[in-house]
PDB file of C-alpha atoms in Angstrom:
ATOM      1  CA  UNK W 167     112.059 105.881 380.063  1.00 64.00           C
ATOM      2  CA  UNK W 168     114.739 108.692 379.547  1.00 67.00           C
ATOM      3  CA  UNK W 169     118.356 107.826 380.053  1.00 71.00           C
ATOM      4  CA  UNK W 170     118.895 111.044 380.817  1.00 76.00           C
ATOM      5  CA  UNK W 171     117.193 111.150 384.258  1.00 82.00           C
ATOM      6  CA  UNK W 172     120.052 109.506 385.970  1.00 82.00           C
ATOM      7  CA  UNK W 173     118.323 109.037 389.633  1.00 87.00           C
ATOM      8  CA  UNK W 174     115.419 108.014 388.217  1.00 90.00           C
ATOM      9  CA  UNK W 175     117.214 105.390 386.334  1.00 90.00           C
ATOM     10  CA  UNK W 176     119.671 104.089 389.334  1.00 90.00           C
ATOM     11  CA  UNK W 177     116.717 103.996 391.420  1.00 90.00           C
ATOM     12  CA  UNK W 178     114.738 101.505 389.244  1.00 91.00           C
ATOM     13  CA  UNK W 179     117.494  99.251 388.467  1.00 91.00           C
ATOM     14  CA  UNK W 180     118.547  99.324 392.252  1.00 91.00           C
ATOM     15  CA  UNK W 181     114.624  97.718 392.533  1.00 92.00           C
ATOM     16  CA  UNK W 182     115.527  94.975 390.264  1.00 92.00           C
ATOM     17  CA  UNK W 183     113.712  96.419 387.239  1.00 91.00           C
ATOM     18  CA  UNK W 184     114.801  93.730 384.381  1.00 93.00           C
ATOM     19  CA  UNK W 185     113.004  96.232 381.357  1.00 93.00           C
ATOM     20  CA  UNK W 186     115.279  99.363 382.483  1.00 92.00           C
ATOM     21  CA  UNK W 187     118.318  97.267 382.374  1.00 93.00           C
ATOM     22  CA  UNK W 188     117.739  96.060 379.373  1.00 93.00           C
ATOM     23  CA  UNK W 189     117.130  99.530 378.452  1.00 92.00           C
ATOM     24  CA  UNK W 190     120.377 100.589 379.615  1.00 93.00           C
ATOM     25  CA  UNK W 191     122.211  97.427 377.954  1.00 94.00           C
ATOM     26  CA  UNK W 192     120.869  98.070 374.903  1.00 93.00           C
ATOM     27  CA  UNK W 193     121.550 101.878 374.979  1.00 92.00           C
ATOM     28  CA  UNK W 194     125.555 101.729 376.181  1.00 93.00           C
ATOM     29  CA  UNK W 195     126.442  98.397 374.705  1.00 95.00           C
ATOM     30  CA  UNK W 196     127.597  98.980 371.138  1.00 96.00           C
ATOM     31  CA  UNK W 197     129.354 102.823 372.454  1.00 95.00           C
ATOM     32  CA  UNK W 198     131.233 100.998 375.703  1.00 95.00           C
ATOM     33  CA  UNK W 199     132.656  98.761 373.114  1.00 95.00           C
ATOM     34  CA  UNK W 200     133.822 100.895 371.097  1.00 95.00           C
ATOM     35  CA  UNK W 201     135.124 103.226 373.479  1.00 93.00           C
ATOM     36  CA  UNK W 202     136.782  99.604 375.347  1.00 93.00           C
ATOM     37  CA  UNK W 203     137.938  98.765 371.472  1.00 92.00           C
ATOM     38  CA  UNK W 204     140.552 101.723 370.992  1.00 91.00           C
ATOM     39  CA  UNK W 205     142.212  99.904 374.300  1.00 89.00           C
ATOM     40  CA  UNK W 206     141.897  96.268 373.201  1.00 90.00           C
ATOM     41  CA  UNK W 207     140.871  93.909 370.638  1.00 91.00           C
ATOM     42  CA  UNK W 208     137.273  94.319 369.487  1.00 91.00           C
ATOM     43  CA  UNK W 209     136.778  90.306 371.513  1.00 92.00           C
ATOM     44  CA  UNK W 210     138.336  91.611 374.467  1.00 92.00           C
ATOM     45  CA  UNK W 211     136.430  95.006 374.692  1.00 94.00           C
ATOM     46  CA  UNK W 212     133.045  92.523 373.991  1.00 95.00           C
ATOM     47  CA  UNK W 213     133.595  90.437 376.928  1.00 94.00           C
ATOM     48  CA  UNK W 214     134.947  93.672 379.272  1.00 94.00           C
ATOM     49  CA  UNK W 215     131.925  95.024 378.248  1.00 96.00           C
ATOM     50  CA  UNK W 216     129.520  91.961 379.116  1.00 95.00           C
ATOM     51  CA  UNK W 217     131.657  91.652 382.126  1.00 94.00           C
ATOM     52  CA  UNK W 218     130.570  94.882 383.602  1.00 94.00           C
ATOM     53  CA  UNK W 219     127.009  95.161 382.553  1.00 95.00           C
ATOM     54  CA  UNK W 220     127.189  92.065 384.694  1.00 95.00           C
ATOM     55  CA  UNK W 221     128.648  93.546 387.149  1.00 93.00           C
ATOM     56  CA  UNK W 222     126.311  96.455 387.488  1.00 93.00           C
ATOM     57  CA  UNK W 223     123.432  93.992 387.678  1.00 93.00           C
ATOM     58  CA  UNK W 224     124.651  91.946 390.413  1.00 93.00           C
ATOM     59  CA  UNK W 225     125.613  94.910 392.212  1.00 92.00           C
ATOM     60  CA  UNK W 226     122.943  97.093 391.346  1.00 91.00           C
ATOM     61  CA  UNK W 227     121.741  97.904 395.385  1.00 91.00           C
ATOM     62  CA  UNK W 228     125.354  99.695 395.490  1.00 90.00           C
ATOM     63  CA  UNK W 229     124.998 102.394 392.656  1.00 88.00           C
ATOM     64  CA  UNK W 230     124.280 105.604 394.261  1.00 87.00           C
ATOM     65  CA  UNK W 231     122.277 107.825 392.867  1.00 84.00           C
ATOM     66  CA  UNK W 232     124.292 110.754 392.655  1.00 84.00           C
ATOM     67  CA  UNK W 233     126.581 109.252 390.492  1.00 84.00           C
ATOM     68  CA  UNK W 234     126.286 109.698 386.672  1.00 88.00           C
ATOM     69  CA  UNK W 235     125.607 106.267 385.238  1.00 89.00           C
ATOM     70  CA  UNK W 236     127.069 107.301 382.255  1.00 91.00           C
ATOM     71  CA  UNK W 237     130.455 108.457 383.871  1.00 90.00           C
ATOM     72  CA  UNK W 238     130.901 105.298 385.376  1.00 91.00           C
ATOM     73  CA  UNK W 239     130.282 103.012 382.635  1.00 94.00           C
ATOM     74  CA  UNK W 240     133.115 104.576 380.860  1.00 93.00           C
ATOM     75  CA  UNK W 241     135.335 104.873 382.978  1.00 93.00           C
ATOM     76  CA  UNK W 242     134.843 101.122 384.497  1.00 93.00           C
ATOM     77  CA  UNK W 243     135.025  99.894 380.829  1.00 94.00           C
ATOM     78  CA  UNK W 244     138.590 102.131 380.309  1.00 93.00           C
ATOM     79  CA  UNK W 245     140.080 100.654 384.199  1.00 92.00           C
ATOM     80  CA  UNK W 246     138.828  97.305 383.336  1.00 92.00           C
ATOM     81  CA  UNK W 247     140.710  97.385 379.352  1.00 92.00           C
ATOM     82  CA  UNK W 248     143.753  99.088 381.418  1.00 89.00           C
ATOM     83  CA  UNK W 249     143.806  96.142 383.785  1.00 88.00           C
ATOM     84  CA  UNK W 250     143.667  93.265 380.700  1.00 87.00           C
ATOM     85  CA  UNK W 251     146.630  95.249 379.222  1.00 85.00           C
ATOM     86  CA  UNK W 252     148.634  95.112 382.687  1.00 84.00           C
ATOM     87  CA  UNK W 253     147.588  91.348 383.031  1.00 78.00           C
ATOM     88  CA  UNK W 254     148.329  90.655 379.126  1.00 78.00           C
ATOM     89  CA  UNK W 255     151.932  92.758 379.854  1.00 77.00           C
ATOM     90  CA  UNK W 256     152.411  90.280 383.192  1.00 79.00           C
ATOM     91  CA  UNK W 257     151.410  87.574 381.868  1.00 73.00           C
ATOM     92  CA  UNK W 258     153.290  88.035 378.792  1.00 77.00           C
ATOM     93  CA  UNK W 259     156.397  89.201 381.212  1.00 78.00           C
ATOM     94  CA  UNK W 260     156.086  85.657 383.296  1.00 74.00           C
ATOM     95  CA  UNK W 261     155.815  83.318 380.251  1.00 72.00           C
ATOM     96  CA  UNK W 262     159.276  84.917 379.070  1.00 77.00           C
ATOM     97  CA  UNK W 263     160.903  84.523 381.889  1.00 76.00           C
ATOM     98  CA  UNK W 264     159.504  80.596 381.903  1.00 69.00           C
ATOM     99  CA  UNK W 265     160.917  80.703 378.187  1.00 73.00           C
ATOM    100  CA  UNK W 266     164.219  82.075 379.380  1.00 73.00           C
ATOM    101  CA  UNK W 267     164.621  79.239 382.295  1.00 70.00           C
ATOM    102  CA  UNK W 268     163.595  76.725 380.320  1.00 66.00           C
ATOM    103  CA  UNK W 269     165.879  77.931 377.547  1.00 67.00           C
ATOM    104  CA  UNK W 270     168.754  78.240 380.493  1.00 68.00           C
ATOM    105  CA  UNK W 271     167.765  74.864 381.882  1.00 63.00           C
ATOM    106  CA  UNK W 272     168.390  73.331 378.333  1.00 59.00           C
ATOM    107  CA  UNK W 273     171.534  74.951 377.775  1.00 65.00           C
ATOM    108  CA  UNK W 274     172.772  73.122 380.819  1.00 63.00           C
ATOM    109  CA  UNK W 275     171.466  69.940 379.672  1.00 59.00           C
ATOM    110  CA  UNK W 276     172.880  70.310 376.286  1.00 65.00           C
ATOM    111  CA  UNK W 277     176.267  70.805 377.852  1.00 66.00           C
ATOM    112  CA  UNK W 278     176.183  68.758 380.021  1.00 66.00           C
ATOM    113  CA  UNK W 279     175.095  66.128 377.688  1.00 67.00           C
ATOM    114  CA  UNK W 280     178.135  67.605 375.139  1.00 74.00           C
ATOM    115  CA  UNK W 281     180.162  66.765 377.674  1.00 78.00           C
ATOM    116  CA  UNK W 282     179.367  63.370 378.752  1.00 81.00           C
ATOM    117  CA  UNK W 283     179.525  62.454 375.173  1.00 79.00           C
ATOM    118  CA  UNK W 284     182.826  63.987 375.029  1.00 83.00           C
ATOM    119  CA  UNK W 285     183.898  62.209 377.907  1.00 83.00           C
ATOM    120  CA  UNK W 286     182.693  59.132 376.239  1.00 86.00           C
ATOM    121  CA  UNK W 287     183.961  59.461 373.068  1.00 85.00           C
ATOM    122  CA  UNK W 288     187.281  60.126 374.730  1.00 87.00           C
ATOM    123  CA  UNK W 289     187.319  57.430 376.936  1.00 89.00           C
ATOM    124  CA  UNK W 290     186.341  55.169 373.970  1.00 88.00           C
ATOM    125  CA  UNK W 291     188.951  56.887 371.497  1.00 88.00           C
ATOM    126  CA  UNK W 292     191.624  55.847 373.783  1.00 90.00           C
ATOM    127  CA  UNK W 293     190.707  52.434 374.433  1.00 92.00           C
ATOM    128  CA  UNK W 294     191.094  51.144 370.769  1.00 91.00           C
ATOM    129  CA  UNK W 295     193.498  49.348 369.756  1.00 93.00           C
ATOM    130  CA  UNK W 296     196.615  51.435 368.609  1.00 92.00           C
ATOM    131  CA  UNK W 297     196.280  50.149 364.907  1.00 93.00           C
ATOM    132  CA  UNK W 298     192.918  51.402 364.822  1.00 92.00           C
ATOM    133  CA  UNK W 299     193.378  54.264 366.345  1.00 90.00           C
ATOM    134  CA  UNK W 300     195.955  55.475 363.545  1.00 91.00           C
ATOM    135  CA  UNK W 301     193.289  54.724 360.984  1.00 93.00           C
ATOM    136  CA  UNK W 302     190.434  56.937 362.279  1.00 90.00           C
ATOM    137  CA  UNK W 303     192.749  59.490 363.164  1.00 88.00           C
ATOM    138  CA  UNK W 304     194.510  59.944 359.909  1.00 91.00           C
ATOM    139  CA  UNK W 305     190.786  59.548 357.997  1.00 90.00           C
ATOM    140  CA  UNK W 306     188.487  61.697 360.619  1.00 86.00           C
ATOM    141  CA  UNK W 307     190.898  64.357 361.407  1.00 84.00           C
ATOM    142  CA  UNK W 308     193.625  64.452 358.711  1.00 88.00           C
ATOM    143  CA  UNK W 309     190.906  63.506 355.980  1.00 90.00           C
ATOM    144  CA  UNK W 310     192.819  61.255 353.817  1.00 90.00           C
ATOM    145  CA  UNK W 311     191.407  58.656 351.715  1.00 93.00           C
ATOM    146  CA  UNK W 312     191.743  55.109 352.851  1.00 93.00           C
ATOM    147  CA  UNK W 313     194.649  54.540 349.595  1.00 94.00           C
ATOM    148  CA  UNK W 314     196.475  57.235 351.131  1.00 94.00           C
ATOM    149  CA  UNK W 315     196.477  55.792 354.376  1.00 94.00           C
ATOM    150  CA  UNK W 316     197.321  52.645 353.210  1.00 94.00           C
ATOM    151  CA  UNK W 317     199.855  54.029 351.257  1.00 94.00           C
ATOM    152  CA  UNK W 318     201.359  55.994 354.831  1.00 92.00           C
ATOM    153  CA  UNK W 319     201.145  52.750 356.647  1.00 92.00           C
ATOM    154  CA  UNK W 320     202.352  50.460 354.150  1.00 94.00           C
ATOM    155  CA  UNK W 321     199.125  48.194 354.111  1.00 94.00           C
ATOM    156  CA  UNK W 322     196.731  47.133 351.640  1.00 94.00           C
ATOM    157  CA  UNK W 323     193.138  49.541 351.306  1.00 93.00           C
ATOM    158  CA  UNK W 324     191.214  46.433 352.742  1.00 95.00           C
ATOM    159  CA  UNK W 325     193.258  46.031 355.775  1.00 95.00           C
ATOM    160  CA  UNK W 326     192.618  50.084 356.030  1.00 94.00           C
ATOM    161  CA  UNK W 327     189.127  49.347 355.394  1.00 94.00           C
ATOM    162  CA  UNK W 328     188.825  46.828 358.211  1.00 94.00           C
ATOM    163  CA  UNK W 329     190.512  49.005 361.067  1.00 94.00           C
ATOM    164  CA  UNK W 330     188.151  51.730 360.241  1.00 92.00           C
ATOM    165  CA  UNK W 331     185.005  49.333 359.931  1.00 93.00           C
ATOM    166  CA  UNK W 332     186.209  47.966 363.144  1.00 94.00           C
ATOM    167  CA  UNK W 333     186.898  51.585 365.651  1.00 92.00           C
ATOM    168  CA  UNK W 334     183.290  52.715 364.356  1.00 91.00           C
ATOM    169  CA  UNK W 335     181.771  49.685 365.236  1.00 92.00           C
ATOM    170  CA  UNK W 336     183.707  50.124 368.399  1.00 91.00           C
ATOM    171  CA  UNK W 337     182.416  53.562 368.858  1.00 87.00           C
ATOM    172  CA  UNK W 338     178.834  52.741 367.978  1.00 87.00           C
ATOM    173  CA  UNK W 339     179.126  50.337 371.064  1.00 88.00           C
ATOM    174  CA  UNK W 340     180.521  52.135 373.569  1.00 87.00           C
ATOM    175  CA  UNK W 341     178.852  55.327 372.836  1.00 84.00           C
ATOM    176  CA  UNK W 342     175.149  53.891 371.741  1.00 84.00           C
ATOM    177  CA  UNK W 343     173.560  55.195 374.976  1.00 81.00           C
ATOM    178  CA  UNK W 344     173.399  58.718 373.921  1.00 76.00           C
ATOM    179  CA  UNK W 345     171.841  58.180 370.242  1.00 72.00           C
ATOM    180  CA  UNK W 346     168.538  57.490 369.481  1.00 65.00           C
ATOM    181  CA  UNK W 347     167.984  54.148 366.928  1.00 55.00           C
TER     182      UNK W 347
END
């Protein structure tokens, strides 16, 4: 059968002729994908193209005759490719925006984590003992060595050794609720 004889052509696969689709499968296939492929990825523009020859077989009692077979192939391959890209761009567009909540969302939780173990660390800073205290502030924060602070406070390095031992041990306590083990 000629491809060219479009009405002829329409008019048998309207009838449910299996051999002139087949005909017409194997005859636009490999050209619809390439066309499709200079839109999409050559897997994409396979499946658009299965998708439609599909199509025209379940819908083959609405093709009018008048209508160049041809013609529409194409052009349902390019809307069909145009559509992926639009749901590729919205779906693309959607899963940022999920990123950028979630990203937002975490922010929040990592401040307001920060500052609940501020809080906490605060809170247990100021209850140690004043002795203590002194140490880890003069080692954390002023970073002297514990002979220097000994030396400051006019102790021995093991009495230095023991206030510090004892505020992180303190700390560790108080503030184990927000560190993994």
């Amino acid at each position: 059968m000629n491809l060219n004889d479009n009405r002829l052509i329409i008019r048998t696969l309207k009838s449910g002729n299996q051999k002139v689709f087949s005909l017409v499968y194997a005859s636009y296939y490999k050209p619809l994908c390439l066309f499709c492929s200079s839109y999409v990825s050559s897997e994409e523009a396979e499946e658009i193209v299965q998708d439609l020859m599909m199509y025209v077989w379940e819908k083959r009692e609405l093709l009018v005759e008048d209508l160049s077979l041809k013609s529409f192939l194409f052009t349902s391959v390019r809307n069909r490719a145009l559509n992926s890209i639009t749901r590729s761009h919205i779906t693309r567009q959607v899963y940022e925006r999920y990123q950028n909540q979630q990203m937002k969302s975490l922010s929040a939780l990592d401040f307001n984590y920060s500052t609940e173990l501020f809080n906490a660390y605060m809170e247990a800073f100021h209850a140690l003992p004043k002795e203590q205290q002194e140490v880890y502030v003069m080692s954390r924060y002023k970073q002297l060595t514990h002979k220097e602070i000994a030396d400051m406070l006019e102790v021995s390095v093991q009495t230095v050794n023991y206030r510090m031992g004892k505020a992180l041990q303190f700390f560790r306590i108080r503030l184990r609720d927000f560190f993994l083990e």
